[in-house]
PDB file of C-alpha atoms in Angstrom:
ATOM      1  CA  UNK A  30      -0.043   0.054   0.273  1.00  0.00           C
ATOM      2  CA  UNK A  31       1.243   3.460  -0.995  1.00  0.00           C
ATOM      3  CA  UNK A  32       2.283   5.831   1.809  1.00  0.00           C
ATOM      4  CA  UNK A  33       0.660   9.437   2.074  1.00  0.00           C
ATOM      5  CA  UNK A  34       2.793  11.919   3.359  1.00  0.00           C
ATOM      6  CA  UNK A  35       0.813  15.384   4.054  1.00  0.00           C
ATOM      7  CA  UNK A  36       2.884  18.459   4.389  1.00  0.00           C
ATOM      8  CA  UNK A  37       3.489  17.907   8.288  1.00  0.00           C
ATOM      9  CA  UNK A  38       5.033  14.576   7.412  1.00  0.00           C
ATOM     10  CA  UNK A  39       7.433  15.868   4.425  1.00  0.00           C
ATOM     11  CA  UNK A  40       8.545  19.288   6.938  1.00  0.00           C
ATOM     12  CA  UNK A  41       9.298  16.875   9.533  1.00  0.00           C
ATOM     13  CA  UNK A  42      12.400  16.061   7.442  1.00  0.00           C
ATOM     14  CA  UNK A  43      14.100  19.297   8.467  1.00  0.00           C
ATOM     15  CA  UNK A  44      16.237  21.492   6.371  1.00  0.00           C
ATOM     16  CA  UNK A  45      19.498  20.003   8.117  1.00  0.00           C
ATOM     17  CA  UNK A  46      18.401  16.574   6.547  1.00  0.00           C
ATOM     18  CA  UNK A  47      17.242  18.029   3.321  1.00  0.00           C
ATOM     19  CA  UNK A  48      20.576  19.749   2.743  1.00  0.00           C
ATOM     20  CA  UNK A  49      22.476  16.985   3.610  1.00  0.00           C
ATOM     21  CA  UNK A  50      20.341  14.911   1.045  1.00  0.00           C
ATOM     22  CA  UNK A  51      21.290  17.448  -1.659  1.00  0.00           C
ATOM     23  CA  UNK A  52      24.957  17.947  -0.750  1.00  0.00           C
ATOM     24  CA  UNK A  53      25.546  13.769  -0.519  1.00  0.00           C
ATOM     25  CA  UNK A  54      23.662  13.157  -3.907  1.00  0.00           C
ATOM     26  CA  UNK A  55      26.071  15.557  -5.575  1.00  0.00           C
ATOM     27  CA  UNK A  56      29.182  14.631  -3.637  1.00  0.00           C
ATOM     28  CA  UNK A  57      28.316  10.871  -4.936  1.00  0.00           C
ATOM     29  CA  UNK A  58      28.266  11.798  -8.455  1.00  0.00           C
ATOM     30  CA  UNK A  59      24.868  12.749  -9.422  1.00  0.00           C
ATOM     31  CA  UNK A  60      25.111  15.091 -12.502  1.00  0.00           C
ATOM     32  CA  UNK A  61      22.195  17.471 -12.527  1.00  0.00           C
ATOM     33  CA  UNK A  62      22.557  17.702 -16.544  1.00  0.00           C
ATOM     34  CA  UNK A  63      21.657  14.287 -16.695  1.00  0.00           C
ATOM     35  CA  UNK A  64      17.978  15.085 -15.631  1.00  0.00           C
ATOM     36  CA  UNK A  65      15.005  14.946 -17.932  1.00  0.00           C
ATOM     37  CA  UNK A  66      13.773  18.576 -18.941  1.00  0.00           C
ATOM     38  CA  UNK A  67      10.862  19.477 -17.153  1.00  0.00           C
ATOM     39  CA  UNK A  68       7.609  20.525 -19.248  1.00  0.00           C
ATOM     40  CA  UNK A  69       6.078  23.868 -18.836  1.00  0.00           C
ATOM     41  CA  UNK A  70       2.625  23.880 -20.110  1.00  0.00           C
ATOM     42  CA  UNK A  71       0.678  27.300 -20.693  1.00  0.00           C
ATOM     43  CA  UNK A  72      -2.608  27.087 -19.338  1.00  0.00           C
ATOM     44  CA  UNK A  73      -5.436  29.787 -19.478  1.00  0.00           C
ATOM     45  CA  UNK A  74      -5.313  31.435 -15.864  1.00  0.00           C
ATOM     46  CA  UNK A  75      -1.292  30.102 -15.504  1.00  0.00           C
ATOM     47  CA  UNK A  76       0.969  27.220 -15.863  1.00  0.00           C
ATOM     48  CA  UNK A  77       1.581  23.740 -15.517  1.00  0.00           C
ATOM     49  CA  UNK A  78       4.641  22.176 -14.693  1.00  0.00           C
ATOM     50  CA  UNK A  79       5.340  18.468 -15.081  1.00  0.00           C
ATOM     51  CA  UNK A  80       8.572  17.420 -13.645  1.00  0.00           C
ATOM     52  CA  UNK A  81      10.178  13.836 -13.880  1.00  0.00           C
ATOM     53  CA  UNK A  82      13.423  12.481 -12.566  1.00  0.00           C
ATOM     54  CA  UNK A  83      15.017   9.103 -11.957  1.00  0.00           C
ATOM     55  CA  UNK A  84      18.121   8.476  -9.907  1.00  0.00           C
ATOM     56  CA  UNK A  85      19.379   6.109  -7.206  1.00  0.00           C
ATOM     57  CA  UNK A  86      16.825   3.354  -7.773  1.00  0.00           C
ATOM     58  CA  UNK A  87      13.831   5.827  -7.493  1.00  0.00           C
ATOM     59  CA  UNK A  88      11.543   7.670 -10.024  1.00  0.00           C
ATOM     60  CA  UNK A  89       9.237  10.569  -9.052  1.00  0.00           C
ATOM     61  CA  UNK A  90       7.203  13.201 -10.767  1.00  0.00           C
ATOM     62  CA  UNK A  91       5.721  16.197  -9.554  1.00  0.00           C
ATOM     63  CA  UNK A  92       2.697  17.754 -11.047  1.00  0.00           C
ATOM     64  CA  UNK A  93       2.688  21.883 -10.365  1.00  0.00           C
ATOM     65  CA  UNK A  94       0.337  24.638 -10.954  1.00  0.00           C
ATOM     66  CA  UNK A  95       1.193  28.226 -10.679  1.00  0.00           C
ATOM     67  CA  UNK A  96      -2.087  30.130 -10.944  1.00  0.00           C
ATOM     68  CA  UNK A  97      -0.874  34.197 -10.698  1.00  0.00           C
ATOM     69  CA  UNK A  98      -4.325  35.258 -10.273  1.00  0.00           C
ATOM     70  CA  UNK A  99      -5.019  33.197  -7.114  1.00  0.00           C
ATOM     71  CA  UNK A 100      -3.312  35.428  -4.717  1.00  0.00           C
ATOM     72  CA  UNK A 101      -6.325  38.053  -5.223  1.00  0.00           C
ATOM     73  CA  UNK A 102      -8.870  35.324  -4.607  1.00  0.00           C
ATOM     74  CA  UNK A 103      -6.868  34.476  -1.252  1.00  0.00           C
ATOM     75  CA  UNK A 104      -6.165  30.799  -2.792  1.00  0.00           C
ATOM     76  CA  UNK A 105      -2.373  29.539  -2.873  1.00  0.00           C
ATOM     77  CA  UNK A 106      -0.427  30.626  -5.848  1.00  0.00           C
ATOM     78  CA  UNK A 107       1.243  27.222  -6.226  1.00  0.00           C
ATOM     79  CA  UNK A 108      -0.273  23.800  -5.750  1.00  0.00           C
ATOM     80  CA  UNK A 109       1.436  20.358  -6.278  1.00  0.00           C
ATOM     81  CA  UNK A 110       1.435  16.587  -5.804  1.00  0.00           C
ATOM     82  CA  UNK A 111       4.631  14.512  -5.943  1.00  0.00           C
ATOM     83  CA  UNK A 112       4.476  10.783  -6.948  1.00  0.00           C
ATOM     84  CA  UNK A 113       7.318   8.553  -5.471  1.00  0.00           C
ATOM     85  CA  UNK A 114       7.891   5.076  -7.405  1.00  0.00           C
ATOM     86  CA  UNK A 115      10.712   2.589  -7.018  1.00  0.00           C
ATOM     87  CA  UNK A 116      12.875   2.230 -10.377  1.00  0.00           C
ATOM     88  CA  UNK A 117      12.819  -1.668 -10.031  1.00  0.00           C
ATOM     89  CA  UNK A 118       9.031  -2.533 -10.426  1.00  0.00           C
ATOM     90  CA  UNK A 119       7.507   1.099 -10.816  1.00  0.00           C
ATOM     91  CA  UNK A 120       5.251   0.591  -8.227  1.00  0.00           C
ATOM     92  CA  UNK A 121       3.901   3.851  -6.413  1.00  0.00           C
ATOM     93  CA  UNK A 122       5.372   3.976  -3.019  1.00  0.00           C
ATOM     94  CA  UNK A 123       4.344   7.580  -1.773  1.00  0.00           C
ATOM     95  CA  UNK A 124       2.365  10.325  -2.468  1.00  0.00           C
ATOM     96  CA  UNK A 125       3.547  13.501  -1.125  1.00  0.00           C
ATOM     97  CA  UNK A 126       2.352  17.019  -0.640  1.00  0.00           C
ATOM     98  CA  UNK A 127       4.103  18.762  -3.553  1.00  0.00           C
ATOM     99  CA  UNK A 128       3.941  22.430  -2.011  1.00  0.00           C
ATOM    100  CA  UNK A 129       5.658  21.472   1.419  1.00  0.00           C
ATOM    101  CA  UNK A 130       8.152  19.175  -0.424  1.00  0.00           C
ATOM    102  CA  UNK A 131       8.984  22.540  -2.868  1.00  0.00           C
ATOM    103  CA  UNK A 132       8.965  24.647   0.210  1.00  0.00           C
ATOM    104  CA  UNK A 133      11.661  22.555   1.922  1.00  0.00           C
ATOM    105  CA  UNK A 134      13.769  21.661  -1.017  1.00  0.00           C
ATOM    106  CA  UNK A 135      14.274  25.082  -2.446  1.00  0.00           C
ATOM    107  CA  UNK A 136      16.124  26.773   0.349  1.00  0.00           C
ATOM    108  CA  UNK A 137      17.890  23.283   0.694  1.00  0.00           C
ATOM    109  CA  UNK A 138      19.600  23.654  -2.628  1.00  0.00           C
ATOM    110  CA  UNK A 139      20.206  26.926  -2.141  1.00  0.00           C
ATOM    111  CA  UNK A 140      22.194  26.396   1.223  1.00  0.00           C
ATOM    112  CA  UNK A 141      23.731  23.089  -0.280  1.00  0.00           C
ATOM    113  CA  UNK A 142      25.314  25.052  -2.857  1.00  0.00           C
ATOM    114  CA  UNK A 143      26.803  27.985  -0.431  1.00  0.00           C
ATOM    115  CA  UNK A 144      26.953  26.081   2.801  1.00  0.00           C
ATOM    116  CA  UNK A 145      30.990  26.150   3.308  1.00  0.00           C
ATOM    117  CA  UNK A 146      30.927  29.841   2.129  1.00  0.00           C
ATOM    118  CA  UNK A 147      27.991  30.386   4.437  1.00  0.00           C
ATOM    119  CA  UNK A 148      30.069  28.872   7.530  1.00  0.00           C
ATOM    120  CA  UNK A 149      32.908  30.976   6.862  1.00  0.00           C
ATOM    121  CA  UNK A 150      31.101  34.260   6.941  1.00  0.00           C
ATOM    122  CA  UNK A 151      29.367  33.095   9.886  1.00  0.00           C
ATOM    123  CA  UNK A 152      32.975  32.075  11.558  1.00  0.00           C
ATOM    124  CA  UNK A 153      34.390  35.518  10.787  1.00  0.00           C
ATOM    125  CA  UNK A 154      31.393  37.566  11.869  1.00  0.00           C
ATOM    126  CA  UNK A 155      30.859  38.969  15.260  1.00  0.00           C
ATOM    127  CA  UNK A 156      27.387  37.700  16.648  1.00  0.00           C
ATOM    128  CA  UNK A 157      26.016  36.283  13.654  1.00  0.00           C
ATOM    129  CA  UNK A 158      25.024  36.771  10.070  1.00  0.00           C
ATOM    130  CA  UNK A 159      22.738  39.770   8.645  1.00  0.00           C
ATOM    131  CA  UNK A 160      20.223  38.713   6.305  1.00  0.00           C
ATOM    132  CA  UNK A 161      18.140  40.772   3.999  1.00  0.00           C
ATOM    133  CA  UNK A 162      15.179  38.929   2.397  1.00  0.00           C
ATOM    134  CA  UNK A 163      13.127  40.175  -0.483  1.00  0.00           C
ATOM    135  CA  UNK A 164       9.959  38.688  -0.490  1.00  0.00           C
ATOM    136  CA  UNK A 165       7.837  37.668   2.849  1.00  0.00           C
ATOM    137  CA  UNK A 166       6.294  34.548   1.470  1.00  0.00           C
ATOM    138  CA  UNK A 167       6.967  30.899   1.994  1.00  0.00           C
ATOM    139  CA  UNK A 168      10.262  30.934   0.198  1.00  0.00           C
ATOM    140  CA  UNK A 169      11.547  34.080   1.999  1.00  0.00           C
ATOM    141  CA  UNK A 170      10.777  32.077   5.187  1.00  0.00           C
ATOM    142  CA  UNK A 171      12.022  28.972   4.440  1.00  0.00           C
ATOM    143  CA  UNK A 172      15.584  30.356   3.378  1.00  0.00           C
ATOM    144  CA  UNK A 173      15.796  32.270   6.635  1.00  0.00           C
ATOM    145  CA  UNK A 174      14.816  28.683   8.349  1.00  0.00           C
ATOM    146  CA  UNK A 175      17.152  26.900   6.665  1.00  0.00           C
ATOM    147  CA  UNK A 176      19.967  29.226   7.167  1.00  0.00           C
ATOM    148  CA  UNK A 177      19.444  29.483  10.747  1.00  0.00           C
ATOM    149  CA  UNK A 178      19.643  25.844  11.083  1.00  0.00           C
ATOM    150  CA  UNK A 179      23.306  25.888   9.706  1.00  0.00           C
ATOM    151  CA  UNK A 180      24.744  29.115  11.074  1.00  0.00           C
ATOM    152  CA  UNK A 181      23.910  31.742  13.580  1.00  0.00           C
ATOM    153  CA  UNK A 182      21.933  34.691  12.474  1.00  0.00           C
ATOM    154  CA  UNK A 183      22.057  37.906  14.256  1.00  0.00           C
ATOM    155  CA  UNK A 184      19.739  40.142  12.101  1.00  0.00           C
ATOM    156  CA  UNK A 185      16.829  39.548   9.307  1.00  0.00           C
ATOM    157  CA  UNK A 186      15.393  42.478   7.486  1.00  0.00           C
ATOM    158  CA  UNK A 187      12.544  41.667   5.055  1.00  0.00           C
ATOM    159  CA  UNK A 188      11.700  43.870   1.960  1.00  0.00           C
ATOM    160  CA  UNK A 189       8.486  43.928   0.340  1.00  0.00           C
ATOM    161  CA  UNK A 190       6.594  45.994  -2.317  1.00  0.00           C
ATOM    162  CA  UNK A 191       3.703  47.020   0.464  1.00  0.00           C
ATOM    163  CA  UNK A 192       4.007  47.923   3.805  1.00  0.00           C
ATOM    164  CA  UNK A 193       2.600  45.814   6.883  1.00  0.00           C
ATOM    165  CA  UNK A 194       3.571  43.920  10.096  1.00  0.00           C
ATOM    166  CA  UNK A 195       6.925  42.266  10.187  1.00  0.00           C
ATOM    167  CA  UNK A 196       6.715  38.412  10.110  1.00  0.00           C
ATOM    168  CA  UNK A 197       7.685  36.575  13.183  1.00  0.00           C
ATOM    169  CA  UNK A 198      11.101  35.456  11.530  1.00  0.00           C
ATOM    170  CA  UNK A 199      11.986  38.587  10.877  1.00  0.00           C
ATOM    171  CA  UNK A 200      13.657  41.756  13.031  1.00  0.00           C
ATOM    172  CA  UNK A 201      12.086  44.280  10.640  1.00  0.00           C
ATOM    173  CA  UNK A 202       9.956  44.526   7.471  1.00  0.00           C
ATOM    174  CA  UNK A 203      10.860  47.787   5.099  1.00  0.00           C
ATOM    175  CA  UNK A 204       8.997  48.910   2.032  1.00  0.00           C
ATOM    176  CA  UNK A 205      11.137  48.643  -1.250  1.00  0.00           C
ATOM    177  CA  UNK A 206      11.249  52.357  -1.920  1.00  0.00           C
ATOM    178  CA  UNK A 207      12.775  53.059   1.840  1.00  0.00           C
ATOM    179  CA  UNK A 208      15.924  54.592   1.640  1.00  0.00           C
ATOM    180  CA  UNK A 209      16.758  52.116   4.390  1.00  0.00           C
ATOM    181  CA  UNK A 210      17.073  49.183   1.805  1.00  0.00           C
ATOM    182  CA  UNK A 211      20.190  50.263   0.297  1.00  0.00           C
ATOM    183  CA  UNK A 212      22.071  50.534   3.657  1.00  0.00           C
ATOM    184  CA  UNK A 213      20.694  46.950   4.777  1.00  0.00           C
ATOM    185  CA  UNK A 214      21.944  45.695   1.857  1.00  0.00           C
ATOM    186  CA  UNK A 215      25.409  47.142   1.704  1.00  0.00           C
ATOM    187  CA  UNK A 216      25.917  45.539   5.551  1.00  0.00           C
ATOM    188  CA  UNK A 217      24.147  42.128   4.377  1.00  0.00           C
ATOM    189  CA  UNK A 218      26.211  38.974   4.774  1.00  0.00           C
ATOM    190  CA  UNK A 219      23.422  37.342   2.792  1.00  0.00           C
ATOM    191  CA  UNK A 220      20.798  38.744   0.486  1.00  0.00           C
ATOM    192  CA  UNK A 221      17.655  36.435  -0.183  1.00  0.00           C
ATOM    193  CA  UNK A 222      15.702  37.148  -3.514  1.00  0.00           C
ATOM    194  CA  UNK A 223      12.339  35.273  -3.206  1.00  0.00           C
ATOM    195  CA  UNK A 224       9.879  37.300  -5.205  1.00  0.00           C
ATOM    196  CA  UNK A 225       7.575  37.153  -8.211  1.00  0.00           C
ATOM    197  CA  UNK A 226       9.215  40.289  -9.463  1.00  0.00           C
ATOM    198  CA  UNK A 227      10.257  40.502 -13.226  1.00  0.00           C
ATOM    199  CA  UNK A 228      12.758  43.301 -13.011  1.00  0.00           C
ATOM    200  CA  UNK A 229      15.718  43.515 -10.597  1.00  0.00           C
ATOM    201  CA  UNK A 230      14.811  44.094  -6.773  1.00  0.00           C
ATOM    202  CA  UNK A 231      18.107  45.486  -6.049  1.00  0.00           C
ATOM    203  CA  UNK A 232      21.127  47.180  -7.287  1.00  0.00           C
ATOM    204  CA  UNK A 233      24.222  45.064  -7.968  1.00  0.00           C
ATOM    205  CA  UNK A 234      26.793  47.800  -6.720  1.00  0.00           C
ATOM    206  CA  UNK A 235      25.351  47.515  -3.297  1.00  0.00           C
ATOM    207  CA  UNK A 236      26.437  44.240  -2.822  1.00  0.00           C
ATOM    208  CA  UNK A 237      29.347  43.410  -0.623  1.00  0.00           C
ATOM    209  CA  UNK A 238      32.392  41.302  -2.067  1.00  0.00           C
ATOM    210  CA  UNK A 239      32.095  38.631   0.510  1.00  0.00           C
ATOM    211  CA  UNK A 240      28.440  38.598   0.181  1.00  0.00           C
ATOM    212  CA  UNK A 241      25.998  35.480  -0.551  1.00  0.00           C
ATOM    213  CA  UNK A 242      22.914  36.295  -2.758  1.00  0.00           C
ATOM    214  CA  UNK A 243      20.679  33.225  -3.375  1.00  0.00           C
ATOM    215  CA  UNK A 244      17.893  33.963  -5.866  1.00  0.00           C
ATOM    216  CA  UNK A 245      15.151  31.548  -6.502  1.00  0.00           C
ATOM    217  CA  UNK A 246      11.966  33.697  -7.438  1.00  0.00           C
ATOM    218  CA  UNK A 247      12.468  33.760 -11.224  1.00  0.00           C
ATOM    219  CA  UNK A 248      12.429  30.390 -13.546  1.00  0.00           C
ATOM    220  CA  UNK A 249      11.354  32.434 -16.909  1.00  0.00           C
ATOM    221  CA  UNK A 250      14.193  33.721 -19.368  1.00  0.00           C
ATOM    222  CA  UNK A 251      12.314  37.270 -19.467  1.00  0.00           C
ATOM    223  CA  UNK A 252      12.153  37.605 -16.023  1.00  0.00           C
ATOM    224  CA  UNK A 253      14.948  38.465 -13.267  1.00  0.00           C
ATOM    225  CA  UNK A 254      15.629  39.521  -9.758  1.00  0.00           C
ATOM    226  CA  UNK A 255      19.142  40.431  -9.822  1.00  0.00           C
ATOM    227  CA  UNK A 256      20.796  42.974 -12.464  1.00  0.00           C
ATOM    228  CA  UNK A 257      23.825  42.369 -14.819  1.00  0.00           C
ATOM    229  CA  UNK A 258      26.029  44.548 -12.635  1.00  0.00           C
ATOM    230  CA  UNK A 259      25.525  41.976  -9.715  1.00  0.00           C
ATOM    231  CA  UNK A 260      25.903  38.879 -12.069  1.00  0.00           C
ATOM    232  CA  UNK A 261      29.108  40.354 -13.670  1.00  0.00           C
ATOM    233  CA  UNK A 262      30.916  40.852 -10.470  1.00  0.00           C
ATOM    234  CA  UNK A 263      29.704  37.541  -9.145  1.00  0.00           C
ATOM    235  CA  UNK A 264      30.796  33.982  -9.179  1.00  0.00           C
ATOM    236  CA  UNK A 265      27.564  32.448 -10.422  1.00  0.00           C
ATOM    237  CA  UNK A 266      26.811  29.001  -9.441  1.00  0.00           C
ATOM    238  CA  UNK A 267      23.984  27.083 -11.112  1.00  0.00           C
ATOM    239  CA  UNK A 268      22.147  23.668 -11.108  1.00  0.00           C
ATOM    240  CA  UNK A 269      22.821  23.162 -14.523  1.00  0.00           C
ATOM    241  CA  UNK A 270      24.352  25.628 -17.220  1.00  0.00           C
ATOM    242  CA  UNK A 271      21.864  24.269 -19.934  1.00  0.00           C
ATOM    243  CA  UNK A 272      18.728  24.908 -17.640  1.00  0.00           C
ATOM    244  CA  UNK A 273      20.340  28.451 -16.815  1.00  0.00           C
ATOM    245  CA  UNK A 274      20.794  29.391 -19.968  1.00  0.00           C
ATOM    246  CA  UNK A 275      17.290  28.284 -20.952  1.00  0.00           C
ATOM    247  CA  UNK A 276      15.312  29.278 -17.881  1.00  0.00           C
ATOM    248  CA  UNK A 277      17.088  31.501 -15.645  1.00  0.00           C
ATOM    249  CA  UNK A 278      16.275  35.454 -16.733  1.00  0.00           C
ATOM    250  CA  UNK A 279      19.131  36.460 -14.293  1.00  0.00           C
ATOM    251  CA  UNK A 280      21.527  34.539 -16.245  1.00  0.00           C
ATOM    252  CA  UNK A 281      19.895  34.824 -19.847  1.00  0.00           C
ATOM    253  CA  UNK A 282      19.476  38.586 -19.595  1.00  0.00           C
ATOM    254  CA  UNK A 283      22.963  39.305 -18.231  1.00  0.00           C
ATOM    255  CA  UNK A 284      24.682  37.405 -20.914  1.00  0.00           C
ATOM    256  CA  UNK A 285      22.576  38.846 -23.324  1.00  0.00           C
ATOM    257  CA  UNK A 286      23.933  42.339 -22.124  1.00  0.00           C
ATOM    258  CA  UNK A 287      27.519  41.023 -22.211  1.00  0.00           C
ATOM    259  CA  UNK A 288      27.716  41.251 -18.499  1.00  0.00           C
ATOM    260  CA  UNK A 289      28.158  37.627 -17.926  1.00  0.00           C
ATOM    261  CA  UNK A 290      30.210  34.877 -19.949  1.00  0.00           C
ATOM    262  CA  UNK A 291      28.047  31.665 -20.148  1.00  0.00           C
ATOM    263  CA  UNK A 292      31.653  29.589 -19.794  1.00  0.00           C
ATOM    264  CA  UNK A 293      31.970  31.209 -16.190  1.00  0.00           C
ATOM    265  CA  UNK A 294      29.043  29.803 -14.688  1.00  0.00           C
ATOM    266  CA  UNK A 295      29.861  27.259 -12.042  1.00  0.00           C
ATOM    267  CA  UNK A 296      27.594  24.347 -11.460  1.00  0.00           C
ATOM    268  CA  UNK A 297      26.580  22.630  -8.070  1.00  0.00           C
ATOM    269  CA  UNK A 298      28.137  19.173  -9.241  1.00  0.00           C
ATOM    270  CA  UNK A 299      31.525  21.023 -10.051  1.00  0.00           C
ATOM    271  CA  UNK A 300      31.473  22.896  -6.788  1.00  0.00           C
ATOM    272  CA  UNK A 301      30.284  19.885  -4.619  1.00  0.00           C
ATOM    273  CA  UNK A 302      31.520  16.931  -6.594  1.00  0.00           C
ATOM    274  CA  UNK A 303      35.076  18.229  -8.063  1.00  0.00           C
ATOM    275  CA  UNK A 304      35.389  20.969  -5.766  1.00  0.00           C
ATOM    276  CA  UNK A 305      35.526  23.707  -8.095  1.00  0.00           C
ATOM    277  CA  UNK A 306      37.039  26.864  -6.141  1.00  0.00           C
ATOM    278  CA  UNK A 307      35.015  30.053  -5.681  1.00  0.00           C
ATOM    279  CA  UNK A 308      36.804  33.162  -5.083  1.00  0.00           C
ATOM    280  CA  UNK A 309      36.177  34.963  -1.545  1.00  0.00           C
ATOM    281  CA  UNK A 310      36.773  38.458  -2.858  1.00  0.00           C
ATOM    282  CA  UNK A 311      33.666  38.339  -5.056  1.00  0.00           C
ATOM    283  CA  UNK A 312      29.977  37.760  -4.369  1.00  0.00           C
ATOM    284  CA  UNK A 313      28.559  34.259  -4.718  1.00  0.00           C
ATOM    285  CA  UNK A 314      25.379  34.369  -6.353  1.00  0.00           C
ATOM    286  CA  UNK A 315      23.364  30.904  -6.253  1.00  0.00           C
ATOM    287  CA  UNK A 316      20.548  31.084  -8.973  1.00  0.00           C
ATOM    288  CA  UNK A 317      18.384  28.345  -9.258  1.00  0.00           C
ATOM    289  CA  UNK A 318      15.210  27.600 -11.173  1.00  0.00           C
ATOM    290  CA  UNK A 319      13.972  24.309  -9.810  1.00  0.00           C
ATOM    291  CA  UNK A 320      14.878  20.768 -11.097  1.00  0.00           C
ATOM    292  CA  UNK A 321      13.284  17.627 -10.768  1.00  0.00           C
ATOM    293  CA  UNK A 322      15.968  15.749  -9.345  1.00  0.00           C
ATOM    294  CA  UNK A 323      15.944  17.908  -6.077  1.00  0.00           C
ATOM    295  CA  UNK A 324      12.381  17.255  -5.666  1.00  0.00           C
ATOM    296  CA  UNK A 325      13.249  13.335  -5.947  1.00  0.00           C
ATOM    297  CA  UNK A 326      16.258  13.592  -3.474  1.00  0.00           C
ATOM    298  CA  UNK A 327      14.251  15.381  -0.876  1.00  0.00           C
ATOM    299  CA  UNK A 328      11.159  12.993  -1.554  1.00  0.00           C
ATOM    300  CA  UNK A 329      13.313   9.977  -0.935  1.00  0.00           C
ATOM    301  CA  UNK A 330      14.736  11.250   2.080  1.00  0.00           C
ATOM    302  CA  UNK A 331      11.279  12.397   3.402  1.00  0.00           C
ATOM    303  CA  UNK A 332       9.730   9.014   2.711  1.00  0.00           C
ATOM    304  CA  UNK A 333      12.832   6.926   4.267  1.00  0.00           C
ATOM    305  CA  UNK A 334      12.507   9.038   7.382  1.00  0.00           C
ATOM    306  CA  UNK A 335       8.471   8.073   7.580  1.00  0.00           C
ATOM    307  CA  UNK A 336       9.473   4.526   7.199  1.00  0.00           C
ATOM    308  CA  UNK A 337      11.976   4.330   9.959  1.00  0.00           C
ATOM    309  CA  UNK A 338       9.606   6.338  12.389  1.00  0.00           C
TER     310      UNK A 338
END
């Protein structure tokens, strides 16, 4: 009988185990470029995404929908379900809450890529890391939670387009037009961009040379959260060169502007598998678009935890 993992079951895996699962898979030689490309289906009120992947004796597929108009209706913008099968018999082993899985795995991938740099920054800081997060949604919160699970954090500023109360996971909330945002970015050790913006949310001139920037909001070639200035200054880490050059507007548009050379992109497999060097005197940008292998790796870890409980 197939197991059913609801949101609570999936999130019970926790950020530390999720990050470890991603890093272990890449360190063992898994190459994201071998993954099956996801299918993005235009729909009358948004998009449908089909994300299949096979690795390590498992096959899984996430069926997700993105409905931008749902926000105004008070409904979730993203809905998703994950189907996990064993590769040997192709029998369905588990049905997982796909939204919770996405919420967990996205920051896990970001932190898996930058963990060594993150810990080095924490070791050199006094009291903990300073974070600036663009976007107050689940991914903004998830990135803060995942970073906190791996390094001390002393201060979190969240930046949104409109005002409102500060979420419980932040020290303060600023409106994007507030002049204090620029100073917060200048001081930040880590900047997270987790928005639905289609144009840059910050100036690349403001980011410190030692800083980490995690960008997860855009997965379309015409939409970006980071400008070409930052992409040209930084070491840019991506899941896959092919995927980044096809889907990541932050990368695609910077290349088109002549700010970023495609050959300069560093993949996560190179970083965690072969130990590619990342210069400490340049910002480190981790730009992810979301790939099917990430869901599979974390889904298997969540399923195994549930089976052992």
